[in-house]
Each structure stands twice: as C-alpha cells, then as structure tokens.
C-alpha cells in the first residue's frame, strides 16, 4: 500500500499511457513495471477536465495576497460581493480562446474535439465557463439528430456544410468546488441559476438552496471521497467523450489520489494545481469491481448547518477593509 499527498492509503497500481494519437491522453491505471498499460476499449472513456476561467475572486486574492477577502465576516455569505463569484472579462476571453483551440483539436474521425456530454459544477463561474467554451447546449431531452447546428468555424466540417449536434450540459453537485469557509465556493439557489442558464439540465440536483455551504471547510477526506464517487458516476454514463467543467481544489483532491507510480514528470503534471481554464485530459478505465454499484445523490455531511443566509450584510466599510488585506502572507493554494 502507498500513501498519496493527502495521507490516504491506496493500492500502488498506476502507470502511464501515451497511446492515443492527437488526443493528448497521458494518464491511466496499470502495472508500472512494464512501462505500458493495456485496457479493453469498452472499459475506457475520454474525460476532459477543465478548471473554470478567471473569476473576480481569483483577482481579489491576487491583489490582496491572501484569502482573507473571501471570508464572510459578520454578514451572511450570500450577501458578500464575491459569493458564487462570476467570471472577469479576462476569464471570458480565456474561455473563448479554449473554444477556438478545441474547434481545431483532432479527436476520433472529426477535425475538432466532439463531446457527447458536458458535466458542469452548479456554481456560476463554471456555468459561465461552459457556456463560453461550448456555446448554447442542446435542449434537455432533445435527440442529437433534432439539434444539429453549424460546425465550428475553420473546420473542414464547416466548409463542407456538415451539421453537428451540440452536447448536453448536465449539472452535478458532485464536481463542485470544495465547499465552506470561502464565500466564492457557495452557490446561489438553483431556481435563480437555472433561470440564467436555459438549456442546462439541472434535473438531477436534489437541493434548491445551497445546503452544503458552511463556515467550516469541507474536509480533505470528504472531498477525496466525493471525487471518487464522481468517477463512479462518470463510469456509469453511456457517453464515451465527456468534458467536466469544475474547480482547482476539486481537481487537486481528485488527481492527488492517482499517479504515484507514474514517471515523476507525468505525476507532477497530473497532480499540480490547475490554472484558470486549463484543459487536462485523461482516459478513465473501469476495472469492473464497482460497475454495478448504486450511486446515491450527494448529501451534505452531518455537521454544522449552512451559514449562507445568516446575520447581516457586509457594510461597505467592512468590504473595503476586506479588500485591503495584507499581502505579506501569500497562501500557497487558492480556491
């Protein structure tokens, strides 16, 4: 048994894979001593993880040099200006740049990366990122052949007049950011968010209000367990090429559980903190031991109740004080 950097024990059975030409897939599980990994194709699927683009909370932590500006203070979290933070103009440009890159990135028999499904965290910045990268999603319940649109500009498909189907956007709570403590990691009600993002499929969410957010940060162990359950859920999906628009700390807790037996450079590449709007592509392979396992809806752990709607709103003076925090103690990890 080996131990990852979260201190969690796991089996040492991972190895590198560089066998999918033009798709830049690098990571998989397998015996490390051979230098190769071989899997049955039917047990694999391509998953493209994308961290959200730059949000106003990212700018605030860079300007102040720490995360203190993300604390709710004496007011309720939802009243803080950075609660469920949105994308900056720079963030929107980052997402549009990734859209242009994906339009010309080969995948399978197409000249651009074609996705069967886009899974999105319910926070506003991930919904915005998904919309700017992938465009308007296909209406929930509509079959692909009834939702055909023009292919991306600059592709042979567009020049030939070939229509393509935009992917569905399915919102899942499991891939949201590590919750609690920082106001940027709470979300608005689904009633409010869904009105802003039509055609996103929110049907699999259980809670309208954010019952997960609290002053206490979600534990490392719980976030790691949640990340693995998300992989189990992905594995049960019928789609073979999936994009996941999510968050840096969630990805750190997910990827930090894999890769100890990879080449050092590959392990570092897999486990390092993701940048804004960074694309990290993997091959997910099921070993079959969890294929029949039922997956319950994500529920909040039995701990302190949500503080998202308590107490009074921050005064302007308190907000200015929050924004002018010390820059002398930069934290290594930012939300």
mmCIF file of C-alpha atoms in Angstrom:
data_model
loop_
_atom_site.group_PDB
_atom_site.id
_atom_site.type_symbol
_atom_site.label_atom_id
_atom_site.label_comp_id
_atom_site.label_asym_id
_atom_site.label_seq_id
_atom_site.Cartn_x
_atom_site.Cartn_y
_atom_site.Cartn_z
ATOM 1 C CA UNK A 1 0.000 0.000 0.000
ATOM 2 C CA UNK A 2 1.186 3.528 -0.770
ATOM 3 C CA UNK A 3 0.083 6.887 0.587
ATOM 4 C CA UNK A 4 -0.787 9.916 -1.509
ATOM 5 C CA UNK A 5 -0.112 13.510 -0.531
ATOM 6 C CA UNK A 6 -3.434 13.685 1.305
ATOM 7 C CA UNK A 7 -2.237 10.889 3.603
ATOM 8 C CA UNK A 8 -4.861 8.455 2.262
ATOM 9 C CA UNK A 9 -3.779 4.841 1.693
ATOM 10 C CA UNK A 10 -4.340 3.334 -1.724
ATOM 11 C CA UNK A 11 -3.087 0.485 -3.863
ATOM 12 C CA UNK A 12 0.045 1.176 -5.891
ATOM 13 C CA UNK A 13 -1.163 0.095 -9.315
ATOM 14 C CA UNK A 14 -0.927 3.090 -11.627
ATOM 15 C CA UNK A 15 1.072 3.514 -14.815
ATOM 16 C CA UNK A 16 1.446 5.859 -17.761
ATOM 17 C CA UNK A 17 -0.335 5.736 -21.099
ATOM 18 C CA UNK A 18 0.578 7.667 -24.227
ATOM 19 C CA UNK A 19 -1.255 5.629 -26.855
ATOM 20 C CA UNK A 20 -3.983 7.891 -28.224
ATOM 21 C CA UNK A 21 -2.585 9.892 -31.113
ATOM 22 C CA UNK A 22 -3.666 13.549 -31.344
ATOM 23 C CA UNK A 23 -5.772 13.417 -28.176
ATOM 24 C CA UNK A 24 -3.009 14.100 -25.635
ATOM 25 C CA UNK A 25 -4.216 11.467 -23.168
ATOM 26 C CA UNK A 26 -1.460 10.672 -20.732
ATOM 27 C CA UNK A 27 -2.804 9.066 -17.592
ATOM 28 C CA UNK A 28 -4.265 5.669 -16.806
ATOM 29 C CA UNK A 29 -4.056 2.839 -14.297
ATOM 30 C CA UNK A 30 -1.851 -0.189 -14.924
ATOM 31 C CA UNK A 31 1.215 -2.181 -13.826
ATOM 32 C CA UNK A 32 4.170 0.217 -13.592
ATOM 33 C CA UNK A 33 6.968 -2.309 -14.160
ATOM 34 C CA UNK A 34 6.139 -2.892 -17.850
ATOM 35 C CA UNK A 35 6.101 0.754 -18.853
ATOM 36 C CA UNK A 36 2.783 0.208 -20.653
ATOM 37 C CA UNK A 37 -0.914 -0.142 -19.889
ATOM 38 C CA UNK A 38 -3.394 -2.172 -21.906
ATOM 39 C CA UNK A 39 -7.145 -1.947 -21.365
ATOM 40 C CA UNK A 40 -10.235 -3.293 -23.021
ATOM 41 C CA UNK A 41 -11.544 -0.399 -25.095
ATOM 42 C CA UNK A 42 -15.104 -0.907 -23.844
ATOM 43 C CA UNK A 43 -13.953 -0.152 -20.287
ATOM 44 C CA UNK A 44 -12.488 3.243 -21.159
ATOM 45 C CA UNK A 45 -13.804 6.702 -21.867
ATOM 46 C CA UNK A 46 -12.146 10.046 -22.518
ATOM 47 C CA UNK A 47 -12.710 12.709 -19.888
ATOM 48 C CA UNK A 48 -11.546 16.280 -20.444
ATOM 49 C CA UNK A 49 -11.364 18.126 -17.112
ATOM 50 C CA UNK A 50 -11.471 21.926 -17.355
ATOM 51 C CA UNK A 51 -10.965 24.339 -14.500
ATOM 52 C CA UNK A 52 -13.200 27.409 -14.673
ATOM 53 C CA UNK A 53 -11.801 30.600 -16.207
ATOM 54 C CA UNK A 54 -10.647 33.562 -14.126
ATOM 55 C CA UNK A 55 -13.237 34.827 -11.649
ATOM 56 C CA UNK A 56 -13.368 38.029 -9.632
ATOM 57 C CA UNK A 57 -12.430 36.044 -6.516
ATOM 58 C CA UNK A 58 -9.174 34.994 -8.217
ATOM 59 C CA UNK A 59 -8.361 38.650 -8.893
ATOM 60 C CA UNK A 60 -9.168 39.622 -5.308
ATOM 61 C CA UNK A 61 -6.824 37.019 -3.799
ATOM 62 C CA UNK A 62 -4.028 38.042 -6.171
ATOM 63 C CA UNK A 63 -4.453 41.711 -5.279
ATOM 64 C CA UNK A 64 -4.590 41.151 -1.512
ATOM 65 C CA UNK A 65 -2.054 38.327 -1.388
ATOM 66 C CA UNK A 66 -4.222 36.020 0.720
ATOM 67 C CA UNK A 67 -7.697 34.532 1.039
ATOM 68 C CA UNK A 68 -8.977 36.789 3.819
ATOM 69 C CA UNK A 69 -11.083 38.754 1.342
ATOM 70 C CA UNK A 70 -13.069 35.568 0.740
ATOM 71 C CA UNK A 71 -14.266 35.270 4.350
ATOM 72 C CA UNK A 72 -17.860 36.275 5.019
ATOM 73 C CA UNK A 73 -17.046 38.494 8.005
ATOM 74 C CA UNK A 74 -20.007 39.248 10.248
ATOM 75 C CA UNK A 75 -22.568 39.120 7.453
ATOM 76 C CA UNK A 76 -24.211 36.186 5.695
ATOM 77 C CA UNK A 77 -22.121 34.600 2.995
ATOM 78 C CA UNK A 78 -24.678 35.200 0.240
ATOM 79 C CA UNK A 79 -24.506 38.984 0.837
ATOM 80 C CA UNK A 80 -20.758 39.129 0.179
ATOM 81 C CA UNK A 81 -19.804 40.650 -3.218
ATOM 82 C CA UNK A 82 -17.685 37.586 -4.069
ATOM 83 C CA UNK A 83 -20.282 34.974 -3.150
ATOM 84 C CA UNK A 84 -20.629 32.491 -6.037
ATOM 85 C CA UNK A 85 -18.178 34.667 -7.945
ATOM 86 C CA UNK A 86 -18.547 35.393 -11.664
ATOM 87 C CA UNK A 87 -16.005 35.472 -14.483
ATOM 88 C CA UNK A 88 -13.954 38.560 -15.253
ATOM 89 C CA UNK A 89 -13.627 39.887 -18.832
ATOM 90 C CA UNK A 90 -10.233 38.167 -18.897
ATOM 91 C CA UNK A 91 -11.890 34.932 -17.820
ATOM 92 C CA UNK A 92 -14.420 35.185 -20.630
ATOM 93 C CA UNK A 93 -11.548 35.692 -23.099
ATOM 94 C CA UNK A 94 -9.787 32.611 -21.663
ATOM 95 C CA UNK A 95 -12.885 30.505 -22.249
ATOM 96 C CA UNK A 96 -13.283 31.811 -25.796
ATOM 97 C CA UNK A 97 -9.622 31.004 -26.510
ATOM 98 C CA UNK A 98 -10.151 27.432 -25.324
ATOM 99 C CA UNK A 99 -13.234 27.223 -27.531
ATOM 100 C CA UNK A 100 -11.096 28.212 -30.544
ATOM 101 C CA UNK A 101 -8.463 25.634 -29.591
ATOM 102 C CA UNK A 102 -10.990 22.818 -29.244
ATOM 103 C CA UNK A 103 -12.526 23.712 -32.601
ATOM 104 C CA UNK A 104 -9.313 22.587 -34.319
ATOM 105 C CA UNK A 105 -8.147 19.847 -31.964
ATOM 106 C CA UNK A 106 -8.408 16.427 -33.670
ATOM 107 C CA UNK A 107 -10.483 13.761 -31.959
ATOM 108 C CA UNK A 108 -11.550 10.471 -33.480
ATOM 109 C CA UNK A 109 -12.810 10.873 -37.024
ATOM 110 C CA UNK A 110 -13.562 14.580 -36.630
ATOM 111 C CA UNK A 111 -11.229 17.517 -37.058
ATOM 112 C CA UNK A 112 -12.337 19.063 -33.767
ATOM 113 C CA UNK A 113 -12.961 17.691 -30.282
ATOM 114 C CA UNK A 114 -16.541 16.451 -30.261
ATOM 115 C CA UNK A 115 -18.155 15.927 -26.864
ATOM 116 C CA UNK A 116 -21.054 13.632 -26.094
ATOM 117 C CA UNK A 117 -21.724 15.339 -22.768
ATOM 118 C CA UNK A 118 -20.542 18.349 -20.741
ATOM 119 C CA UNK A 119 -20.824 17.944 -16.964
ATOM 120 C CA UNK A 120 -20.862 21.239 -15.088
ATOM 121 C CA UNK A 121 -20.494 22.252 -11.461
ATOM 122 C CA UNK A 122 -23.552 24.283 -10.353
ATOM 123 C CA UNK A 123 -21.525 27.350 -9.372
ATOM 124 C CA UNK A 124 -21.990 30.420 -11.555
ATOM 125 C CA UNK A 125 -18.390 30.669 -12.772
ATOM 126 C CA UNK A 126 -18.381 27.093 -14.079
ATOM 127 C CA UNK A 127 -21.727 27.569 -15.822
ATOM 128 C CA UNK A 128 -20.376 30.737 -17.455
ATOM 129 C CA UNK A 129 -17.162 28.971 -18.461
ATOM 130 C CA UNK A 130 -19.050 26.077 -20.050
ATOM 131 C CA UNK A 131 -21.298 28.435 -21.984
ATOM 132 C CA UNK A 132 -18.388 30.453 -23.411
ATOM 133 C CA UNK A 133 -16.401 27.325 -24.341
ATOM 134 C CA UNK A 134 -19.109 25.100 -25.785
ATOM 135 C CA UNK A 135 -21.827 27.547 -26.785
ATOM 136 C CA UNK A 136 -25.543 27.024 -26.311
ATOM 137 C CA UNK A 137 -26.201 23.454 -25.163
ATOM 138 C CA UNK A 138 -28.668 21.102 -26.741
ATOM 139 C CA UNK A 139 -32.087 21.313 -25.125
ATOM 140 C CA UNK A 140 -32.573 18.623 -22.449
ATOM 141 C CA UNK A 141 -34.481 15.670 -23.838
ATOM 142 C CA UNK A 142 -33.882 16.591 -27.479
ATOM 143 C CA UNK A 143 -32.159 13.851 -29.521
ATOM 144 C CA UNK A 144 -28.940 14.789 -31.286
ATOM 145 C CA UNK A 145 -30.423 14.452 -34.783
ATOM 146 C CA UNK A 146 -33.013 17.143 -33.970
ATOM 147 C CA UNK A 147 -30.453 19.592 -32.573
ATOM 148 C CA UNK A 148 -27.911 19.877 -35.393
ATOM 149 C CA UNK A 149 -26.050 23.187 -35.797
ATOM 150 C CA UNK A 150 -23.137 24.506 -37.866
ATOM 151 C CA UNK A 151 -19.725 23.045 -37.047
ATOM 152 C CA UNK A 152 -17.096 25.366 -35.529
ATOM 153 C CA UNK A 153 -15.594 27.958 -37.854
ATOM 154 C CA UNK A 154 -12.372 26.953 -39.587
ATOM 155 C CA UNK A 155 -13.102 23.224 -39.588
ATOM 156 C CA UNK A 156 -13.478 21.022 -42.694
ATOM 157 C CA UNK A 157 -16.956 20.134 -41.433
ATOM 158 C CA UNK A 158 -17.974 23.787 -41.507
ATOM 159 C CA UNK A 159 -16.518 24.231 -45.018
ATOM 160 C CA UNK A 160 -18.371 21.124 -46.217
ATOM 161 C CA UNK A 161 -21.637 22.262 -44.657
ATOM 162 C CA UNK A 162 -21.754 19.292 -42.281
ATOM 163 C CA UNK A 163 -24.028 19.884 -39.299
ATOM 164 C CA UNK A 164 -23.090 18.693 -35.807
ATOM 165 C CA UNK A 165 -25.033 18.278 -32.586
ATOM 166 C CA UNK A 166 -24.029 20.435 -29.604
ATOM 167 C CA UNK A 167 -23.548 18.438 -26.394
ATOM 168 C CA UNK A 168 -25.947 18.307 -23.484
ATOM 169 C CA UNK A 169 -24.951 20.219 -20.342
ATOM 170 C CA UNK A 170 -25.686 18.202 -17.213
ATOM 171 C CA UNK A 171 -25.196 19.950 -13.861
ATOM 172 C CA UNK A 172 -23.925 17.813 -10.979
ATOM 173 C CA UNK A 173 -23.265 18.816 -7.384
ATOM 174 C CA UNK A 174 -20.509 16.185 -7.012
ATOM 175 C CA UNK A 175 -17.980 18.150 -9.074
ATOM 176 C CA UNK A 176 -18.482 21.495 -7.342
ATOM 177 C CA UNK A 177 -15.615 23.168 -5.519
ATOM 178 C CA UNK A 178 -14.551 22.115 -2.044
ATOM 179 C CA UNK A 179 -17.208 23.926 -0.065
ATOM 180 C CA UNK A 180 -17.305 26.039 3.064
ATOM 181 C CA UNK A 181 -15.319 28.848 4.668
ATOM 182 C CA UNK A 182 -14.754 30.900 1.493
ATOM 183 C CA UNK A 183 -17.735 32.788 0.088
ATOM 184 C CA UNK A 184 -16.747 32.166 -3.527
ATOM 185 C CA UNK A 185 -17.448 28.462 -3.020
ATOM 186 C CA UNK A 186 -21.110 28.833 -2.105
ATOM 187 C CA UNK A 187 -23.763 28.883 -4.822
ATOM 188 C CA UNK A 188 -26.993 30.711 -5.460
ATOM 189 C CA UNK A 189 -30.288 28.829 -5.484
ATOM 190 C CA UNK A 190 -30.827 26.543 -8.453
ATOM 191 C CA UNK A 191 -34.068 28.401 -9.109
ATOM 192 C CA UNK A 192 -32.008 31.559 -9.706
ATOM 193 C CA UNK A 193 -29.109 29.933 -11.564
ATOM 194 C CA UNK A 194 -31.295 27.861 -13.887
ATOM 195 C CA UNK A 195 -33.178 30.988 -14.968
ATOM 196 C CA UNK A 196 -29.870 32.489 -16.117
ATOM 197 C CA UNK A 197 -28.671 29.373 -17.945
ATOM 198 C CA UNK A 198 -31.500 27.964 -20.070
ATOM 199 C CA UNK A 199 -30.988 24.545 -21.670
ATOM 200 C CA UNK A 200 -28.639 23.497 -18.855
ATOM 201 C CA UNK A 201 -30.044 20.291 -17.355
ATOM 202 C CA UNK A 202 -30.493 20.783 -13.596
ATOM 203 C CA UNK A 203 -32.932 17.886 -13.252
ATOM 204 C CA UNK A 204 -30.585 15.622 -11.278
ATOM 205 C CA UNK A 205 -29.958 18.104 -8.452
ATOM 206 C CA UNK A 206 -31.725 17.469 -5.152
ATOM 207 C CA UNK A 207 -31.497 20.815 -3.350
ATOM 208 C CA UNK A 208 -32.593 24.282 -4.473
ATOM 209 C CA UNK A 209 -30.711 26.208 -1.773
ATOM 210 C CA UNK A 210 -27.054 25.538 -1.039
ATOM 211 C CA UNK A 211 -27.296 23.117 1.878
ATOM 212 C CA UNK A 212 -23.584 22.272 1.637
ATOM 213 C CA UNK A 213 -22.015 25.649 2.377
ATOM 214 C CA UNK A 214 -20.993 26.305 5.998
ATOM 215 C CA UNK A 215 -18.310 28.240 7.853
ATOM 216 C CA UNK A 216 -16.344 25.024 8.308
ATOM 217 C CA UNK A 217 -14.343 23.892 5.291
ATOM 218 C CA UNK A 218 -15.170 20.509 3.773
ATOM 219 C CA UNK A 219 -12.551 18.036 4.975
ATOM 220 C CA UNK A 220 -9.847 16.678 2.684
ATOM 221 C CA UNK A 221 -11.106 13.133 3.258
ATOM 222 C CA UNK A 222 -14.693 14.001 2.340
ATOM 223 C CA UNK A 223 -13.638 15.907 -0.783
ATOM 224 C CA UNK A 224 -11.446 12.971 -1.883
ATOM 225 C CA UNK A 225 -14.288 10.520 -1.317
ATOM 226 C CA UNK A 226 -16.677 12.783 -3.221
ATOM 227 C CA UNK A 227 -14.221 12.953 -6.130
ATOM 228 C CA UNK A 228 -14.014 9.159 -6.381
ATOM 229 C CA UNK A 229 -17.803 8.883 -6.237
ATOM 230 C CA UNK A 230 -17.910 11.340 -9.106
ATOM 231 C CA UNK A 231 -15.650 8.995 -11.093
ATOM 232 C CA UNK A 232 -18.025 6.144 -10.281
ATOM 233 C CA UNK A 233 -20.896 8.230 -11.608
ATOM 234 C CA UNK A 234 -18.937 9.110 -14.775
ATOM 235 C CA UNK A 235 -18.166 5.448 -15.296
ATOM 236 C CA UNK A 236 -21.884 4.599 -15.347
ATOM 237 C CA UNK A 237 -22.615 7.180 -18.046
ATOM 238 C CA UNK A 238 -23.144 5.817 -21.577
ATOM 239 C CA UNK A 239 -21.156 8.646 -23.208
ATOM 240 C CA UNK A 240 -17.559 7.988 -24.277
ATOM 241 C CA UNK A 241 -16.194 11.545 -24.654
ATOM 242 C CA UNK A 242 -17.089 13.811 -21.735
ATOM 243 C CA UNK A 243 -15.979 17.289 -20.668
ATOM 244 C CA UNK A 244 -16.160 18.261 -16.989
ATOM 245 C CA UNK A 245 -16.090 21.961 -16.069
ATOM 246 C CA UNK A 246 -15.049 22.156 -12.440
ATOM 247 C CA UNK A 247 -12.632 23.760 -9.928
ATOM 248 C CA UNK A 248 -8.976 23.683 -8.901
ATOM 249 C CA UNK A 249 -9.299 22.301 -5.377
ATOM 250 C CA UNK A 250 -11.713 19.599 -6.513
ATOM 251 C CA UNK A 251 -9.251 18.566 -9.219
ATOM 252 C CA UNK A 252 -6.384 18.584 -6.730
ATOM 253 C CA UNK A 253 -8.318 16.222 -4.456
ATOM 254 C CA UNK A 254 -9.273 14.027 -7.396
ATOM 255 C CA UNK A 255 -5.912 13.724 -9.164
ATOM 256 C CA UNK A 256 -3.945 13.660 -5.904
ATOM 257 C CA UNK A 257 -5.238 10.137 -5.318
ATOM 258 C CA UNK A 258 -3.672 8.795 -8.523
ATOM 259 C CA UNK A 259 -0.280 8.648 -10.176
ATOM 260 C CA UNK A 260 2.274 7.605 -7.529
ATOM 261 C CA UNK A 261 3.825 5.079 -9.920
ATOM 262 C CA UNK A 262 3.882 7.300 -12.962
ATOM 263 C CA UNK A 263 7.057 8.868 -14.265
ATOM 264 C CA UNK A 264 7.821 11.843 -11.998
ATOM 265 C CA UNK A 265 7.134 14.409 -14.712
ATOM 266 C CA UNK A 266 3.783 12.833 -15.514
ATOM 267 C CA UNK A 267 2.816 12.604 -11.854
ATOM 268 C CA UNK A 268 3.696 16.250 -11.327
ATOM 269 C CA UNK A 269 1.733 17.210 -14.421
ATOM 270 C CA UNK A 270 -1.303 15.257 -13.256
ATOM 271 C CA UNK A 271 -1.301 16.417 -9.635
ATOM 272 C CA UNK A 272 -0.214 20.047 -9.917
ATOM 273 C CA UNK A 273 -2.694 22.867 -9.287
ATOM 274 C CA UNK A 274 -4.685 23.611 -12.428
ATOM 275 C CA UNK A 275 -4.606 27.102 -13.921
ATOM 276 C CA UNK A 276 -7.680 29.068 -14.937
ATOM 277 C CA UNK A 277 -9.382 27.476 -17.941
ATOM 278 C CA UNK A 278 -6.731 24.749 -18.122
ATOM 279 C CA UNK A 279 -7.680 21.590 -20.014
ATOM 280 C CA UNK A 280 -6.431 18.312 -18.544
ATOM 281 C CA UNK A 281 -7.437 15.194 -20.480
ATOM 282 C CA UNK A 282 -7.428 11.637 -19.155
ATOM 283 C CA UNK A 283 -8.589 8.169 -20.017
ATOM 284 C CA UNK A 284 -10.890 6.776 -17.341
ATOM 285 C CA UNK A 285 -10.706 2.993 -17.157
ATOM 286 C CA UNK A 286 -13.053 0.846 -15.104
ATOM 287 C CA UNK A 287 -11.575 -2.289 -13.554
ATOM 288 C CA UNK A 288 -15.108 -3.667 -13.256
ATOM 289 C CA UNK A 289 -15.178 -4.016 -9.463
ATOM 290 C CA UNK A 290 -17.547 -1.060 -8.999
ATOM 291 C CA UNK A 291 -19.541 -1.224 -12.212
ATOM 292 C CA UNK A 292 -22.744 -2.438 -10.552
ATOM 293 C CA UNK A 293 -22.514 -0.197 -7.510
ATOM 294 C CA UNK A 294 -25.500 2.075 -6.906
ATOM 295 C CA UNK A 295 -24.722 5.777 -6.506
ATOM 296 C CA UNK A 296 -26.788 7.791 -4.053
ATOM 297 C CA UNK A 297 -27.402 11.534 -4.531
ATOM 298 C CA UNK A 298 -24.824 13.754 -2.864
ATOM 299 C CA UNK A 299 -25.970 14.862 0.582
ATOM 300 C CA UNK A 300 -24.289 17.282 3.000
ATOM 301 C CA UNK A 301 -22.250 15.674 5.787
ATOM 302 C CA UNK A 302 -23.839 15.753 9.242
ATOM 303 C CA UNK A 303 -22.060 18.804 10.623
ATOM 304 C CA UNK A 304 -22.734 22.484 11.246
ATOM 305 C CA UNK A 305 -25.720 23.921 9.362
ATOM 306 C CA UNK A 306 -25.296 26.283 6.450
ATOM 307 C CA UNK A 307 -24.339 29.856 7.298
ATOM 308 C CA UNK A 308 -25.017 31.121 3.822
ATOM 309 C CA UNK A 309 -28.043 33.184 4.867
ATOM 310 C CA UNK A 310 -27.293 34.232 8.420
ATOM 311 C CA UNK A 311 -26.659 37.554 10.099
ATOM 312 C CA UNK A 312 -26.436 40.912 8.367
ATOM 313 C CA UNK A 313 -24.973 42.078 5.081
ATOM 314 C CA UNK A 314 -21.391 43.368 4.990
ATOM 315 C CA UNK A 315 -21.206 47.127 5.220
ATOM 316 C CA UNK A 316 -19.277 48.988 2.550
ATOM 317 C CA UNK A 317 -16.638 49.912 5.142
ATOM 318 C CA UNK A 318 -16.182 46.260 6.124
ATOM 319 C CA UNK A 319 -15.905 45.254 2.469
ATOM 320 C CA UNK A 320 -13.200 47.866 1.834
ATOM 321 C CA UNK A 321 -11.319 46.571 4.872
ATOM 322 C CA UNK A 322 -11.611 43.049 3.488
ATOM 323 C CA UNK A 323 -10.254 44.114 0.098
ATOM 324 C CA UNK A 324 -7.226 45.864 1.618
ATOM 325 C CA UNK A 325 -5.812 42.836 3.453
ATOM 326 C CA UNK A 326 -2.083 42.290 3.931
ATOM 327 C CA UNK A 327 -0.039 40.966 1.000
ATOM 328 C CA UNK A 328 2.772 39.646 3.161
ATOM 329 C CA UNK A 329 1.369 36.153 3.717
ATOM 330 C CA UNK A 330 0.562 34.681 0.327
ATOM 331 C CA UNK A 331 -1.137 31.315 0.664
ATOM 332 C CA UNK A 332 0.207 28.518 -1.491
ATOM 333 C CA UNK A 333 -3.218 27.222 -2.528
ATOM 334 C CA UNK A 334 -6.048 29.467 -3.643
ATOM 335 C CA UNK A 335 -9.684 28.492 -4.179
#
